[in-house]
Amino acid sequence: METWESLEEQCRACTKCSLSQSRTNCVFGTGSKTAKLMFVGEAPGQKEDEQGIPFVGAAGKLLDKYLEAVGIAREEVYIANILKCRPPENRDPLPEEQDACIDYLRRQVRLISPKIIVCLGRISAMRLIKPDYKITKEHGVFVTKNGFTMTAVFHPAALLRDPGKKEAMYTDMKAIAAFLREDSPE
Ligand code: URA
């Protein structure tokens, strides 16, 4: 049976793509291993690479604010990325890098078995929900795929660039929080 320890060990030793050569740290994922809510971002940025923890930079701080605003503690969710290593200059992950890395995420999802998976941004939604995902049109829509409830929201970095998207993000996050409370004891 798969264990967290062996999965994390394999991921930290991974050399399946060239990003392993430039990483400071493998950013495996963080949070509750029994989380009902799992966020999946794109790839680590500079701060994440330095610290080995996802979403600790400016975008992560904004994500924390939304979590707080809708009454979800960061410790009760799990946060991971499609790629575990930082692409140079934060460029978009290449398809071959995603292909090399996605199995680690799949195994994390299977170990956690969350009630909902929330893609943070377009790249994650295109990989996990469907290749032609249109984040501007489809954010906040709940879908079922492979037995999992999934949705996508704007990437927090996109909200920093375009504050006009913040209201939609708040609406989507409130819907996610309400979904988590459904059928859950207080
Ligand atoms: N952006 C992401 O997609 N993931 C991180 O971990 C940080 C920034």
PDB file of C-alpha atoms and ligand atoms in Angstrom:
ATOM      1  CA  MET A   1       0.000   0.000   0.000  1.00  0.00           C
ATOM      2  CA  GLU A   2       1.146   3.527  -0.810  1.00  0.00           C
ATOM      3  CA  THR A   3       2.363   5.613   2.114  1.00  0.00           C
ATOM      4  CA  TRP A   4       2.886   9.367   2.372  1.00  0.00           C
ATOM      5  CA  GLU A   5       6.462   8.800   3.466  1.00  0.00           C
ATOM      6  CA  SER A   6       7.482   6.793   0.393  1.00  0.00           C
ATOM      7  CA  LEU A   7       5.572   9.070  -1.979  1.00  0.00           C
ATOM      8  CA  GLU A   8       7.233  12.187  -0.578  1.00  0.00           C
ATOM      9  CA  GLU A   9      10.641  10.500  -0.597  1.00  0.00           C
ATOM     10  CA  GLN A  10      10.263   9.510  -4.262  1.00  0.00           C
ATOM     11  CA  CYS A  11       9.114  12.998  -5.186  1.00  0.00           C
ATOM     12  CA  ARG A  12      12.016  14.688  -3.370  1.00  0.00           C
ATOM     13  CA  ALA A  13      14.521  12.420  -5.163  1.00  0.00           C
ATOM     14  CA  CYS A  14      12.824  12.823  -8.565  1.00  0.00           C
ATOM     15  CA  THR A  15      14.953  13.500 -11.646  1.00  0.00           C
ATOM     16  CA  LYS A  16      12.277  12.757 -14.263  1.00  0.00           C
ATOM     17  CA  CYS A  17      12.582  16.204 -15.858  1.00  0.00           C
ATOM     18  CA  SER A  18      15.254  18.876 -16.102  1.00  0.00           C
ATOM     19  CA  LEU A  19      13.575  21.134 -13.512  1.00  0.00           C
ATOM     20  CA  SER A  20      15.065  18.816 -10.899  1.00  0.00           C
ATOM     21  CA  GLN A  21      18.473  20.271 -11.768  1.00  0.00           C
ATOM     22  CA  SER A  22      17.546  23.882 -11.086  1.00  0.00           C
ATOM     23  CA  ARG A  23      15.323  23.427  -8.022  1.00  0.00           C
ATOM     24  CA  THR A  24      16.347  24.539  -4.556  1.00  0.00           C
ATOM     25  CA  ASN A  25      13.561  22.460  -3.050  1.00  0.00           C
ATOM     26  CA  CYS A  26      10.963  20.074  -4.314  1.00  0.00           C
ATOM     27  CA  VAL A  27       7.625  21.628  -3.294  1.00  0.00           C
ATOM     28  CA  PHE A  28       5.721  18.457  -2.473  1.00  0.00           C
ATOM     29  CA  GLY A  29       2.550  19.851  -0.883  1.00  0.00           C
ATOM     30  CA  THR A  30       1.317  20.887   2.518  1.00  0.00           C
ATOM     31  CA  GLY A  31      -1.699  20.674   4.760  1.00  0.00           C
ATOM     32  CA  SER A  32      -4.106  18.160   6.213  1.00  0.00           C
ATOM     33  CA  LYS A  33      -3.812  14.602   4.933  1.00  0.00           C
ATOM     34  CA  THR A  34      -7.511  14.160   5.677  1.00  0.00           C
ATOM     35  CA  ALA A  35      -8.533  17.402   3.953  1.00  0.00           C
ATOM     36  CA  LYS A  36     -11.994  17.656   2.437  1.00  0.00           C
ATOM     37  CA  LEU A  37     -10.724  20.483   0.232  1.00  0.00           C
ATOM     38  CA  MET A  38      -7.644  20.139  -1.942  1.00  0.00           C
ATOM     39  CA  PHE A  39      -6.261  23.080  -3.906  1.00  0.00           C
ATOM     40  CA  VAL A  40      -4.083  22.465  -6.943  1.00  0.00           C
ATOM     41  CA  GLY A  41      -1.994  25.334  -8.310  1.00  0.00           C
ATOM     42  CA  GLU A  42       0.340  25.484 -11.244  1.00  0.00           C
ATOM     43  CA  ALA A  43       3.957  25.341 -10.114  1.00  0.00           C
ATOM     44  CA  PRO A  44       6.167  26.750  -7.365  1.00  0.00           C
ATOM     45  CA  GLY A  45       7.445  30.307  -7.691  1.00  0.00           C
ATOM     46  CA  GLN A  46      10.645  31.734  -6.231  1.00  0.00           C
ATOM     47  CA  LYS A  47       9.507  31.897  -2.590  1.00  0.00           C
ATOM     48  CA  GLU A  48       8.020  28.409  -2.787  1.00  0.00           C
ATOM     49  CA  ASP A  49      11.237  27.032  -4.291  1.00  0.00           C
ATOM     50  CA  GLU A  50      13.250  28.682  -1.506  1.00  0.00           C
ATOM     51  CA  GLN A  51      11.013  27.431   1.311  1.00  0.00           C
ATOM     52  CA  GLY A  52       9.747  24.129  -0.109  1.00  0.00           C
ATOM     53  CA  ILE A  53       6.138  25.079   0.706  1.00  0.00           C
ATOM     54  CA  PRO A  54       3.406  25.919  -1.853  1.00  0.00           C
ATOM     55  CA  PHE A  55       1.700  29.313  -1.961  1.00  0.00           C
ATOM     56  CA  VAL A  56       3.868  31.220   0.524  1.00  0.00           C
ATOM     57  CA  GLY A  57       4.556  34.228  -1.747  1.00  0.00           C
ATOM     58  CA  ALA A  58       2.280  37.164  -2.558  1.00  0.00           C
ATOM     59  CA  ALA A  59      -0.304  34.983  -4.333  1.00  0.00           C
ATOM     60  CA  GLY A  60      -0.361  32.600  -1.370  1.00  0.00           C
ATOM     61  CA  LYS A  61      -0.941  35.448   1.071  1.00  0.00           C
ATOM     62  CA  LEU A  62      -3.945  36.523  -0.988  1.00  0.00           C
ATOM     63  CA  LEU A  63      -5.256  32.949  -1.026  1.00  0.00           C
ATOM     64  CA  ASP A  64      -4.955  32.918   2.788  1.00  0.00           C
ATOM     65  CA  LYS A  65      -7.153  36.043   2.946  1.00  0.00           C
ATOM     66  CA  TYR A  66      -9.890  34.374   0.914  1.00  0.00           C
ATOM     67  CA  LEU A  67      -9.740  31.274   3.073  1.00  0.00           C
ATOM     68  CA  GLU A  68     -10.102  33.395   6.173  1.00  0.00           C
ATOM     69  CA  ALA A  69     -12.924  35.431   4.629  1.00  0.00           C
ATOM     70  CA  VAL A  70     -15.016  32.304   4.006  1.00  0.00           C
ATOM     71  CA  GLY A  71     -14.176  30.633   7.321  1.00  0.00           C
ATOM     72  CA  ILE A  72     -11.763  27.931   6.162  1.00  0.00           C
ATOM     73  CA  ALA A  73      -8.494  27.393   8.074  1.00  0.00           C
ATOM     74  CA  ARG A  74      -5.407  26.864   5.905  1.00  0.00           C
ATOM     75  CA  GLU A  75      -4.418  23.941   8.166  1.00  0.00           C
ATOM     76  CA  GLU A  76      -7.599  22.043   7.281  1.00  0.00           C
ATOM     77  CA  VAL A  77      -6.977  22.076   3.503  1.00  0.00           C
ATOM     78  CA  TYR A  78      -4.264  20.443   1.413  1.00  0.00           C
ATOM     79  CA  ILE A  79      -2.361  22.520  -1.157  1.00  0.00           C
ATOM     80  CA  ALA A  80      -0.262  21.112  -3.988  1.00  0.00           C
ATOM     81  CA  ASN A  81       0.738  22.020  -7.515  1.00  0.00           C
ATOM     82  CA  ILE A  82       0.749  20.306 -10.900  1.00  0.00           C
ATOM     83  CA  LEU A  83       4.555  20.707 -10.950  1.00  0.00           C
ATOM     84  CA  LYS A  84       6.623  20.116  -7.831  1.00  0.00           C
ATOM     85  CA  CYS A  85       9.656  22.056  -9.104  1.00  0.00           C
ATOM     86  CA  ARG A  86       9.918  25.696 -10.166  1.00  0.00           C
ATOM     87  CA  PRO A  87      10.117  26.468 -13.885  1.00  0.00           C
ATOM     88  CA  PRO A  88      12.829  29.052 -14.684  1.00  0.00           C
ATOM     89  CA  GLU A  89      11.535  32.651 -14.626  1.00  0.00           C
ATOM     90  CA  ASN A  90       8.131  31.241 -13.612  1.00  0.00           C
ATOM     91  CA  ARG A  91       7.303  30.353 -17.205  1.00  0.00           C
ATOM     92  CA  ASP A  92       4.268  28.139 -17.882  1.00  0.00           C
ATOM     93  CA  PRO A  93       4.885  24.433 -17.230  1.00  0.00           C
ATOM     94  CA  LEU A  94       5.713  22.533 -20.423  1.00  0.00           C
ATOM     95  CA  PRO A  95       3.490  19.596 -21.385  1.00  0.00           C
ATOM     96  CA  GLU A  96       6.387  17.160 -20.930  1.00  0.00           C
ATOM     97  CA  GLU A  97       7.097  18.542 -17.447  1.00  0.00           C
ATOM     98  CA  GLN A  98       3.442  18.095 -16.536  1.00  0.00           C
ATOM     99  CA  ASP A  99       3.460  14.559 -17.922  1.00  0.00           C
ATOM    100  CA  ALA A 100       6.547  13.706 -15.885  1.00  0.00           C
ATOM    101  CA  CYS A 101       5.119  15.150 -12.656  1.00  0.00           C
ATOM    102  CA  ILE A 102       1.370  14.484 -12.707  1.00  0.00           C
ATOM    103  CA  ASP A 103       1.602  11.008 -11.224  1.00  0.00           C
ATOM    104  CA  TYR A 104       2.768  12.453  -7.884  1.00  0.00           C
ATOM    105  CA  LEU A 105      -0.355  14.612  -7.753  1.00  0.00           C
ATOM    106  CA  ARG A 106      -2.612  11.686  -8.707  1.00  0.00           C
ATOM    107  CA  ARG A 107      -1.157   9.670  -5.848  1.00  0.00           C
ATOM    108  CA  GLN A 108      -1.635  12.585  -3.428  1.00  0.00           C
ATOM    109  CA  VAL A 109      -5.278  12.856  -4.526  1.00  0.00           C
ATOM    110  CA  ARG A 110      -5.812   9.126  -3.979  1.00  0.00           C
ATOM    111  CA  LEU A 111      -4.281   9.264  -0.494  1.00  0.00           C
ATOM    112  CA  ILE A 112      -6.376  12.266   0.545  1.00  0.00           C
ATOM    113  CA  SER A 113      -9.619  11.439  -1.285  1.00  0.00           C
ATOM    114  CA  PRO A 114     -10.969  14.989  -0.857  1.00  0.00           C
ATOM    115  CA  LYS A 115     -14.628  15.983  -1.125  1.00  0.00           C
ATOM    116  CA  ILE A 116     -13.688  18.656  -3.660  1.00  0.00           C
ATOM    117  CA  ILE A 117     -10.624  19.540  -5.739  1.00  0.00           C
ATOM    118  CA  VAL A 118     -10.259  23.235  -6.537  1.00  0.00           C
ATOM    119  CA  CYS A 119      -7.939  24.159  -9.399  1.00  0.00           C
ATOM    120  CA  LEU A 120      -6.172  27.464  -8.874  1.00  0.00           C
ATOM    121  CA  GLY A 121      -6.039  29.033 -12.318  1.00  0.00           C
ATOM    122  CA  ARG A 122      -6.185  28.085 -15.954  1.00  0.00           C
ATOM    123  CA  ILE A 123      -3.162  25.798 -16.210  1.00  0.00           C
ATOM    124  CA  SER A 124      -4.348  23.534 -13.409  1.00  0.00           C
ATOM    125  CA  ALA A 125      -7.940  23.498 -14.730  1.00  0.00           C
ATOM    126  CA  MET A 126      -6.760  22.662 -18.253  1.00  0.00           C
ATOM    127  CA  ARG A 127      -4.761  19.744 -16.928  1.00  0.00           C
ATOM    128  CA  LEU A 128      -7.260  18.392 -14.385  1.00  0.00           C
ATOM    129  CA  ILE A 129     -10.708  19.299 -15.733  1.00  0.00           C
ATOM    130  CA  LYS A 130     -10.403  19.587 -19.535  1.00  0.00           C
ATOM    131  CA  PRO A 131      -7.807  20.805 -22.030  1.00  0.00           C
ATOM    132  CA  ASP A 132     -10.031  23.564 -23.435  1.00  0.00           C
ATOM    133  CA  TYR A 133     -11.086  24.938 -20.026  1.00  0.00           C
ATOM    134  CA  LYS A 134     -11.975  28.638 -20.216  1.00  0.00           C
ATOM    135  CA  ILE A 135     -11.329  30.067 -16.755  1.00  0.00           C
ATOM    136  CA  THR A 136     -13.074  33.418 -17.423  1.00  0.00           C
ATOM    137  CA  LYS A 137     -16.283  31.672 -18.471  1.00  0.00           C
ATOM    138  CA  GLU A 138     -16.226  28.487 -16.420  1.00  0.00           C
ATOM    139  CA  HIS A 139     -14.718  29.436 -13.044  1.00  0.00           C
ATOM    140  CA  GLY A 140     -16.885  28.412 -10.114  1.00  0.00           C
ATOM    141  CA  VAL A 141     -18.778  25.720 -12.058  1.00  0.00           C
ATOM    142  CA  PHE A 142     -18.786  22.375 -10.229  1.00  0.00           C
ATOM    143  CA  VAL A 143     -18.126  19.280 -12.336  1.00  0.00           C
ATOM    144  CA  THR A 144     -17.660  15.584 -11.578  1.00  0.00           C
ATOM    145  CA  LYS A 145     -14.673  13.824 -13.078  1.00  0.00           C
ATOM    146  CA  ASN A 146     -13.361  10.361 -12.213  1.00  0.00           C
ATOM    147  CA  GLY A 147     -15.672  10.365  -9.184  1.00  0.00           C
ATOM    148  CA  PHE A 148     -14.340  13.664  -7.828  1.00  0.00           C
ATOM    149  CA  THR A 149     -16.190  16.941  -7.512  1.00  0.00           C
ATOM    150  CA  MET A 150     -13.999  19.616  -9.037  1.00  0.00           C
ATOM    151  CA  THR A 151     -14.083  23.303  -9.807  1.00  0.00           C
ATOM    152  CA  ALA A 152     -11.624  26.045 -10.717  1.00  0.00           C
ATOM    153  CA  VAL A 153     -11.173  29.596  -9.492  1.00  0.00           C
ATOM    154  CA  PHE A 154      -8.967  32.418 -10.725  1.00  0.00           C
ATOM    155  CA  HIS A 155      -5.314  32.046  -9.799  1.00  0.00           C
ATOM    156  CA  PRO A 156      -4.549  34.436  -6.912  1.00  0.00           C
ATOM    157  CA  ALA A 157      -1.689  35.896  -9.001  1.00  0.00           C
ATOM    158  CA  ALA A 158      -4.286  36.821 -11.649  1.00  0.00           C
ATOM    159  CA  LEU A 159      -6.262  38.663  -8.953  1.00  0.00           C
ATOM    160  CA  LEU A 160      -3.157  40.646  -8.056  1.00  0.00           C
ATOM    161  CA  ARG A 161      -2.792  41.673 -11.704  1.00  0.00           C
ATOM    162  CA  ASP A 162      -6.514  42.338 -12.198  1.00  0.00           C
ATOM    163  CA  PRO A 163      -8.396  43.284  -9.010  1.00  0.00           C
ATOM    164  CA  GLY A 164     -11.599  43.379 -11.098  1.00  0.00           C
ATOM    165  CA  LYS A 165     -11.689  39.582 -10.705  1.00  0.00           C
ATOM    166  CA  LYS A 166     -11.755  39.699  -6.898  1.00  0.00           C
ATOM    167  CA  GLU A 167     -15.525  39.805  -6.503  1.00  0.00           C
ATOM    168  CA  ALA A 168     -15.938  36.669  -8.630  1.00  0.00           C
ATOM    169  CA  MET A 169     -13.271  34.939  -6.545  1.00  0.00           C
ATOM    170  CA  TYR A 170     -15.119  35.800  -3.328  1.00  0.00           C
ATOM    171  CA  THR A 171     -18.390  34.444  -4.764  1.00  0.00           C
ATOM    172  CA  ASP A 172     -16.688  31.206  -5.878  1.00  0.00           C
ATOM    173  CA  MET A 173     -14.930  30.729  -2.554  1.00  0.00           C
ATOM    174  CA  LYS A 174     -18.195  31.235  -0.651  1.00  0.00           C
ATOM    175  CA  ALA A 175     -19.831  28.536  -2.816  1.00  0.00           C
ATOM    176  CA  ILE A 176     -16.922  26.167  -2.115  1.00  0.00           C
ATOM    177  CA  ALA A 177     -17.201  26.804   1.648  1.00  0.00           C
ATOM    178  CA  ALA A 178     -20.973  26.179   1.508  1.00  0.00           C
ATOM    179  CA  PHE A 179     -20.416  22.915  -0.377  1.00  0.00           C
ATOM    180  CA  LEU A 180     -17.966  21.782   2.298  1.00  0.00           C
ATOM    181  CA  ARG A 181     -20.481  22.508   5.045  1.00  0.00           C
ATOM    182  CA  GLU A 182     -23.224  20.469   3.306  1.00  0.00           C
ATOM    183  CA  ASP A 183     -23.786  17.169   5.123  1.00  0.00           C
ATOM    184  CA  SER A 184     -20.920  17.970   7.504  1.00  0.00           C
ATOM    185  CA  PRO A 185     -21.605  18.001  11.244  1.00  0.00           C
ATOM    186  CA  GLU A 186     -21.033  21.455  12.804  1.00  0.00           C
TER     187      GLU A 186
HETATM  188  N1  URA B   1       1.695  29.826  -7.859  1.00  0.00           N
HETATM  189  C1  URA B   1       1.348  28.518  -7.949  1.00  0.00           C
HETATM  190  O1  URA B   1       0.659  28.113  -8.880  1.00  0.00           O
HETATM  191  N2  URA B   1       1.785  27.697  -7.006  1.00  0.00           N
HETATM  192  C2  URA B   1       2.518  28.089  -5.961  1.00  0.00           C
HETATM  193  O2  URA B   1       2.866  27.259  -5.134  1.00  0.00           O
HETATM  194  C3  URA B   1       2.849  29.446  -5.888  1.00  0.00           C
HETATM  195  C4  URA B   1       2.429  30.296  -6.842  1.00  0.00           C
END
